[in-house]
Short mmCIF file of C-alpha atoms in Angstrom, two decimals:
data_model
loop_
_atom_site.label_atom_id
_atom_site.label_comp_id
_atom_site.label_asym_id
_atom_site.label_seq_id
_atom_site.Cartn_x
_atom_site.Cartn_y
_atom_site.Cartn_z
CA MET A 27 19.71 7.36 29.61
CA ASN A 28 21.92 7.10 32.74
CA GLU A 29 25.59 7.87 33.16
CA ARG A 30 26.60 4.20 32.86
CA ALA A 31 25.88 4.54 29.16
CA LEU A 32 28.94 6.77 28.84
CA LYS A 33 31.18 3.73 29.31
CA VAL A 34 30.31 2.77 25.73
CA LEU A 35 32.32 5.73 24.48
CA GLU A 36 35.46 3.72 25.30
CA GLN A 37 34.67 1.70 22.15
CA TYR A 38 35.23 4.80 19.95
CA GLU A 39 38.25 6.73 18.75
CA LEU A 40 36.89 9.89 20.29
CA GLU A 41 38.21 12.47 22.71
CA ALA A 42 35.02 13.46 24.51
CA GLY A 43 35.06 16.96 25.96
CA GLN A 44 32.29 18.73 27.86
CA LEU A 45 29.18 16.61 28.27
CA ARG A 46 25.61 17.88 28.41
CA ARG A 47 22.25 16.14 28.43
CA GLY A 48 20.03 16.17 25.39
CA ARG A 49 16.58 14.70 24.83
CA GLY A 50 17.24 11.06 25.90
CA SER A 51 20.91 11.46 24.94
CA TYR A 52 24.31 12.90 25.81
CA ILE A 53 25.83 15.58 23.62
CA PHE A 54 29.54 16.24 23.80
CA ASP A 55 32.34 18.08 22.03
CA THR A 56 35.26 16.40 20.22
CA PRO A 57 38.13 17.81 18.12
CA GLN A 58 36.15 16.61 15.06
CA GLY A 59 32.97 18.36 16.05
CA ILE A 60 29.86 17.81 18.17
CA ARG A 61 28.70 14.24 18.73
CA MET A 62 25.60 12.69 20.37
CA LEU A 63 25.32 9.39 22.21
CA CYS A 64 21.78 7.93 22.08
CA ASP A 65 19.91 4.68 22.45
CA CYS A 66 19.67 2.42 19.41
CA THR A 67 16.44 0.67 18.46
CA CYS A 68 17.48 -0.45 14.97
CA SER A 69 19.56 -3.29 13.52
CA GLU A 70 23.09 -2.91 12.21
CA HIS A 71 21.67 -3.35 8.72
CA LYS A 72 19.22 -0.47 9.21
CA ALA A 73 21.95 1.72 10.59
CA GLU A 74 24.08 0.98 7.52
CA PHE A 75 21.12 1.84 5.33
CA GLN A 76 20.68 5.18 7.13
CA ASN A 77 24.35 6.00 6.61
CA ARG A 78 24.13 5.03 2.99
CA VAL A 79 21.31 7.49 2.43
CA MET A 80 23.12 10.24 4.29
CA GLU A 81 26.37 9.55 2.38
CA ARG A 82 24.46 9.99 -0.84
CA MET A 83 23.18 13.34 0.43
CA ARG A 84 26.69 14.44 1.33
CA GLU A 85 27.95 13.47 -2.10
CA GLY A 86 25.25 15.83 -3.44
CA GLY A 87 26.50 18.71 -1.30
CA TYR A 88 24.13 18.45 1.72
CA GLN A 89 26.52 18.05 4.62
CA ARG A 90 24.48 18.68 7.79
CA VAL A 91 23.01 15.26 8.61
CA ASP A 92 23.45 13.17 11.80
CA TRP A 93 25.71 10.57 10.24
CA ILE A 94 26.34 7.53 12.48
CA VAL A 95 29.93 7.28 13.67
CA PRO A 96 31.53 3.77 13.51
CA ASN A 97 33.24 2.37 16.60
CA LYS A 98 36.78 0.97 16.69
CA GLU A 99 35.58 -2.28 15.19
CA GLY A 100 33.89 -0.48 12.33
CA LYS A 101 30.37 -1.24 13.58
CA LEU A 102 27.67 1.40 13.80
CA VAL A 103 25.76 -0.18 16.73
CA SER A 104 27.63 -0.54 20.03
CA GLU A 105 26.64 -2.62 23.06
CA ASP A 106 27.54 -2.31 26.74
CA ARG A 107 28.10 -5.24 29.11
CA ASP A 108 24.38 -5.50 29.81
CA GLY A 109 23.47 -5.75 26.11
CA ASN A 110 22.14 -2.20 25.86
CA ARG A 111 22.61 -0.80 22.38
CA TYR A 112 23.80 2.67 21.40
CA LEU A 113 24.69 4.90 18.46
CA VAL A 114 27.03 7.86 18.29
CA ARG A 115 25.93 10.47 15.77
CA GLU A 116 27.36 13.68 14.40
CA TRP A 117 25.42 16.60 15.81
CA TYR A 118 24.91 20.36 15.32
CA VAL A 119 24.23 23.51 17.31
CA GLY A 120 20.88 24.88 16.28
CA ARG A 121 17.24 25.29 17.23
CA GLU A 122 14.17 23.49 15.94
CA CYS A 123 12.03 25.01 13.18
CA ASP A 124 9.44 27.40 14.63
CA THR A 125 6.00 26.18 13.58
CA THR A 126 4.47 29.60 14.26
CA SER A 127 6.77 31.25 11.71
CA GLU A 128 5.55 31.01 8.12
CA SER A 129 8.95 31.87 6.73
CA GLU A 130 10.60 29.05 8.71
CA ILE A 131 7.84 26.60 7.72
CA LEU A 132 8.41 27.42 4.04
CA ALA A 133 12.19 27.13 4.51
CA ALA A 134 11.65 23.67 6.02
CA VAL A 135 9.54 22.68 3.01
CA GLU A 136 12.22 23.88 0.62
CA ASN A 137 14.74 21.92 2.68
CA LEU A 138 12.63 18.78 2.33
CA ALA A 139 12.41 19.21 -1.43
CA ARG A 140 16.17 19.67 -1.60
CA ILE A 141 17.01 16.49 0.33
CA HIS A 142 14.41 14.54 -1.71
CA ARG A 143 16.37 15.35 -4.87
CA LEU A 144 19.42 13.75 -3.26
CA MET A 145 17.77 10.83 -1.52
CA GLN A 146 18.00 8.39 -4.44
CA LEU A 147 19.48 4.86 -4.22
CA PRO A 148 19.65 1.98 -6.71
CA ASP A 149 16.72 -0.40 -6.66
CA GLU A 150 18.72 -3.22 -5.09
CA PRO A 151 16.44 -6.26 -4.42
CA VAL A 152 17.88 -6.99 -0.96
CA LEU A 153 17.59 -3.39 0.20
CA MET A 154 14.14 -3.04 -1.36
CA GLU A 155 12.90 -6.13 0.47
CA ARG A 156 14.25 -4.97 3.81
CA PHE A 157 13.58 -1.24 3.71
CA SER A 158 10.52 -0.57 1.59
CA ALA A 159 7.24 0.89 2.87
CA PRO A 160 4.38 -1.62 3.08
CA PRO A 161 1.74 -1.44 0.31
CA LEU A 162 -0.41 1.60 1.00
CA THR A 163 -3.66 0.04 -0.17
CA LYS A 164 -3.37 -2.86 2.25
CA SER A 165 -2.33 -0.53 5.07
CA LEU A 166 -5.35 1.72 4.64
CA GLN A 167 -7.70 -1.25 4.27
CA ALA A 168 -6.32 -2.68 7.54
CA GLN A 169 -6.82 0.69 9.25
CA ASN A 170 -10.39 0.83 8.06
CA ALA A 171 -10.97 -2.64 9.52
CA GLU A 172 -9.49 -1.39 12.77
CA LEU A 173 -11.87 1.54 12.84
CA ARG A 174 -14.83 -0.73 12.35
CA LYS A 175 -13.61 -2.94 15.17
CA ILE A 176 -13.31 -0.01 17.56
CA ARG A 177 -16.77 1.24 16.62
CA SER A 178 -18.23 -2.24 17.31
CA PHE A 179 -16.46 -2.32 20.67
CA ILE A 180 -17.89 1.03 21.71
CA ARG A 181 -21.39 0.11 20.54
CA ARG A 182 -21.33 -2.95 22.81
CA ARG A 183 -20.39 -0.98 25.89
CA ASN A 184 -23.28 -0.70 28.30
CA GLN A 185 -21.99 2.53 29.86
CA LYS A 186 -20.80 5.12 27.40
CA GLY A 187 -19.14 8.37 28.39
CA THR A 188 -19.10 11.67 26.55
CA PHE A 189 -16.17 10.64 24.41
CA GLU A 190 -17.77 7.38 23.31
CA ARG A 191 -21.08 9.02 22.46
CA LEU A 192 -19.37 11.73 20.43
CA PHE A 193 -17.16 9.14 18.73
CA LEU A 194 -20.21 7.15 17.53
CA GLN A 195 -21.93 10.33 16.42
CA CYS A 196 -19.10 11.56 14.20
CA PHE A 197 -17.82 8.15 13.07
CA PRO A 198 -19.87 7.97 9.81
CA ALA A 199 -18.35 11.18 8.51
CA TYR A 200 -14.77 10.16 9.19
CA TYR A 201 -15.28 6.64 7.95
CA ALA A 202 -16.75 7.96 4.71
CA GLN A 203 -13.47 9.89 4.21
CA ALA A 204 -11.49 6.73 4.91
CA GLU A 205 -13.50 4.70 2.40
CA GLU A 206 -13.21 7.39 -0.21
CA ALA A 207 -9.41 7.47 0.14
CA VAL A 208 -9.18 3.69 -0.28
CA GLY A 209 -11.62 3.73 -3.20
CA ARG A 210 -9.64 6.37 -5.03
CA LEU A 211 -6.38 4.56 -4.43
CA GLU A 212 -7.90 1.33 -5.82
CA ALA A 213 -9.42 3.13 -8.76
CA CYS A 214 -6.06 4.56 -9.88
CA GLY A 215 -4.33 1.19 -9.62
CA GLY A 216 -2.78 1.65 -6.16
CA ASP A 217 -0.44 4.44 -7.20
CA GLY A 218 0.83 4.72 -3.63
CA ASP A 219 1.98 1.08 -3.76
CA HIS A 220 4.07 1.26 -6.94
CA LEU A 221 4.52 4.93 -7.82
CA GLU A 222 7.51 4.48 -10.12
CA HIS A 223 9.66 4.86 -7.12
CA THR A 224 12.92 4.28 -9.00
CA GLY A 225 15.07 4.35 -5.90
CA SER A 226 13.42 7.32 -4.13
CA VAL A 227 13.90 7.26 -0.38
CA CYS A 228 11.71 9.01 2.25
CA HIS A 229 12.93 10.50 5.51
CA GLY A 230 9.97 8.79 7.14
CA ASP A 231 9.51 11.16 10.07
CA TYR A 232 10.18 14.66 8.74
CA ASP A 233 8.82 17.29 11.14
CA HIS A 234 9.92 20.48 12.90
CA HIS A 235 11.77 18.49 15.59
CA HIS A 236 14.14 17.10 12.95
CA VAL A 237 14.92 20.38 11.23
CA LEU A 238 17.58 22.43 13.00
CA LEU A 239 18.33 26.03 12.07
CA CYS A 240 22.10 26.48 12.34
CA GLY A 241 22.73 30.07 11.49
CA TYR A 242 22.06 30.52 7.81
CA GLU A 243 21.97 26.77 7.16
CA MET A 244 19.71 23.90 8.05
CA ALA A 245 20.47 20.42 9.41
CA THR A 246 18.18 17.43 8.95
CA THR A 247 18.30 14.75 11.62
CA ASP A 248 16.93 11.35 12.60
CA PHE A 249 16.81 9.14 9.55
CA SER A 250 15.86 6.11 11.65
CA LYS A 251 12.58 5.66 9.69
CA CYS A 252 14.00 6.30 6.21
CA ARG A 253 12.88 3.79 3.57
CA TYR A 254 12.08 3.35 -0.08
CA ASP A 255 8.74 5.05 -0.67
CA CYS A 256 7.03 7.74 -2.70
CA GLN A 257 8.60 10.96 -1.42
CA ILE A 258 5.32 12.87 -1.52
CA THR A 259 4.51 10.91 1.65
CA ASP A 260 7.06 13.06 3.60
CA LEU A 261 5.44 16.24 2.31
CA TYR A 262 2.00 14.93 3.27
CA ARG A 263 3.06 14.22 6.86
CA PHE A 264 4.75 17.59 7.28
CA MET A 265 1.89 19.55 5.73
CA ARG A 266 -0.73 17.72 7.79
CA LYS A 267 1.06 18.38 11.08
CA ILE A 268 1.64 22.03 10.28
CA LEU A 269 -1.89 22.68 9.00
CA GLU A 270 -3.43 21.08 12.11
CA LYS A 271 -1.54 23.66 14.15
CA HIS A 272 -2.76 26.46 11.80
CA ASP A 273 -6.42 25.48 11.68
CA TRP A 274 -6.04 24.25 8.11
CA ASN A 275 -5.13 27.64 6.69
CA GLN A 276 -5.68 27.26 2.92
CA ARG A 277 -3.24 29.99 1.91
CA LEU A 278 -0.47 28.51 4.03
CA GLY A 279 -1.13 25.02 2.77
CA MET A 280 -0.98 26.02 -0.90
CA ARG A 281 2.14 28.09 -0.30
CA MET A 282 3.83 25.02 1.22
CA LEU A 283 2.97 22.94 -1.80
CA GLU A 284 4.11 25.62 -4.21
CA GLN A 285 7.37 26.05 -2.27
CA TYR A 286 8.06 22.35 -2.57
CA ILE A 287 7.28 22.23 -6.29
CA ARG A 288 9.71 25.09 -7.00
CA THR A 289 12.60 22.85 -5.92
CA ARG A 290 11.26 19.40 -6.78
CA PRO A 291 8.52 19.18 -9.42
CA VAL A 292 5.55 16.95 -8.56
CA THR A 293 4.01 14.55 -11.07
CA ALA A 294 0.25 14.18 -11.63
CA LYS A 295 0.35 10.79 -9.86
CA GLU A 296 2.11 12.30 -6.85
CA ARG A 297 -0.42 15.09 -6.65
CA ARG A 298 -3.19 12.49 -6.73
CA LEU A 299 -1.51 10.54 -3.95
CA LEU A 300 -1.11 13.69 -1.88
CA TYR A 301 -4.88 14.20 -2.11
CA ILE A 302 -5.60 10.61 -1.10
CA ARG A 303 -3.26 10.77 1.89
CA MET A 304 -4.70 14.12 2.98
CA ARG A 305 -8.20 12.78 2.54
CA TYR A 306 -7.62 9.86 4.87
CA PRO A 307 -8.67 10.79 8.50
CA GLU A 308 -5.33 9.78 10.02
CA LYS A 309 -5.67 11.87 13.17
CA PHE A 310 -9.12 10.36 13.90
CA ARG A 311 -7.72 6.85 13.37
CA LYS A 312 -4.84 7.46 15.76
CA LEU A 313 -7.15 8.89 18.40
CA ALA A 314 -9.40 5.86 18.13
CA ASN A 315 -6.41 3.56 18.39
CA TYR A 316 -5.06 5.36 21.51
CA TYR A 317 -8.49 5.04 23.11
CA TYR A 318 -8.80 1.36 22.26
CA GLY A 319 -5.36 0.55 23.64
CA GLY A 320 -5.83 2.55 26.81
CA ASN A 321 -7.60 2.21 30.15
CA LYS A 322 -11.34 2.09 29.41
CA ALA A 323 -12.22 2.50 33.09
CA TRP A 324 -10.73 5.99 33.11
CA ILE A 325 -10.77 7.93 29.88
CA SER A 326 -8.58 10.98 29.75
CA GLY A 327 -10.28 14.30 29.12
CA ARG A 328 -7.64 14.84 26.48
CA PHE A 329 -9.33 12.30 24.26
CA LEU A 330 -12.55 14.28 24.26
CA GLU A 331 -10.70 17.56 23.80
CA LYS A 332 -8.79 16.24 20.79
CA LEU A 333 -11.94 14.83 19.19
CA GLU A 334 -13.75 18.15 19.66
CA VAL A 335 -10.84 19.97 18.01
CA LEU A 336 -10.91 17.48 15.09
CA ASN A 337 -14.62 18.06 14.61
CA ALA A 338 -14.19 21.83 14.78
CA GLN A 339 -11.56 21.71 12.05
CA MET A 340 -13.34 19.25 9.80
CA GLU A 341 -14.93 21.73 7.42
CA LYS A 342 -11.73 23.72 6.96
CA GLN A 343 -9.73 20.56 6.41
CA GLU A 344 -12.31 19.39 3.87
CA ALA A 345 -12.10 22.72 2.05
CA PHE A 346 -8.31 22.56 1.83
CA VAL A 347 -8.18 18.93 0.72
CA ARG A 348 -10.71 19.62 -2.05
CA MET A 349 -8.38 22.39 -3.33
CA LEU A 350 -5.82 19.70 -4.08
CA GLU A 351 -8.16 18.19 -6.68
CA ARG A 352 -8.00 21.28 -8.85
#
């Protein structure tokens, strides 16, 4: 973001003080508190939906969210003369959750359970149509088809490098996991598609980057991917990312789940969905997709390194996921 973007602040009733650069943004002080100017990639309708979710959280007593500030015309999305689109958000002084600290990880899990209890909206048909997650069964089936397509592509290559050879060697094991996940989802009637969602909303991208420690309190930021969905999906994403960093430590994983349940009880269907999501080899699928969409003439050594790490962690991941069945 360049300095010309600052002209858009003229559209707001703000007295901007000291400016400093953030990650792809400008952060500045105002008499009302800290604000952040950032690029906007969503529609006005989605910005309104984000604010509606955050307003519901504030009504429930959770104040530290990056609520979108309306401009002088009452709109949440502002444009400059060139048609570039921006948002101004409330912001906070704090640091990101430390993924090496078990106490901070568990605090972030408790924070997630707390906001989930507040992230409830009426099942309004228009909102549901616009902002609901796609059916999980169809999504996983499409991803499996994508995996088969990439395998076929690699098989047809005359010259295969170390990454391609290792990919083909370990593909059957990962694809078996993918097929099991879809099979279990279908067998239980597609619980992930219609899990009695009754207005539950997910953050959509909850990770350590979006949890700020502000003294004795926490702030939760970036609701740009929030949507109607089964909330256990947020817990799955956060647990998977943390456990990948901790070599699938079983004790830590179970402590995370227990910490969540203390604040927000989990139903049997949600527990089953957590198992299915954890069972699906999402990291392998993403790696395959990055490879397929990249430059085949020069394959980064990072692809091979990541695949080797995945393979090294497979048994420990399998052991943890099986614990979720008990």
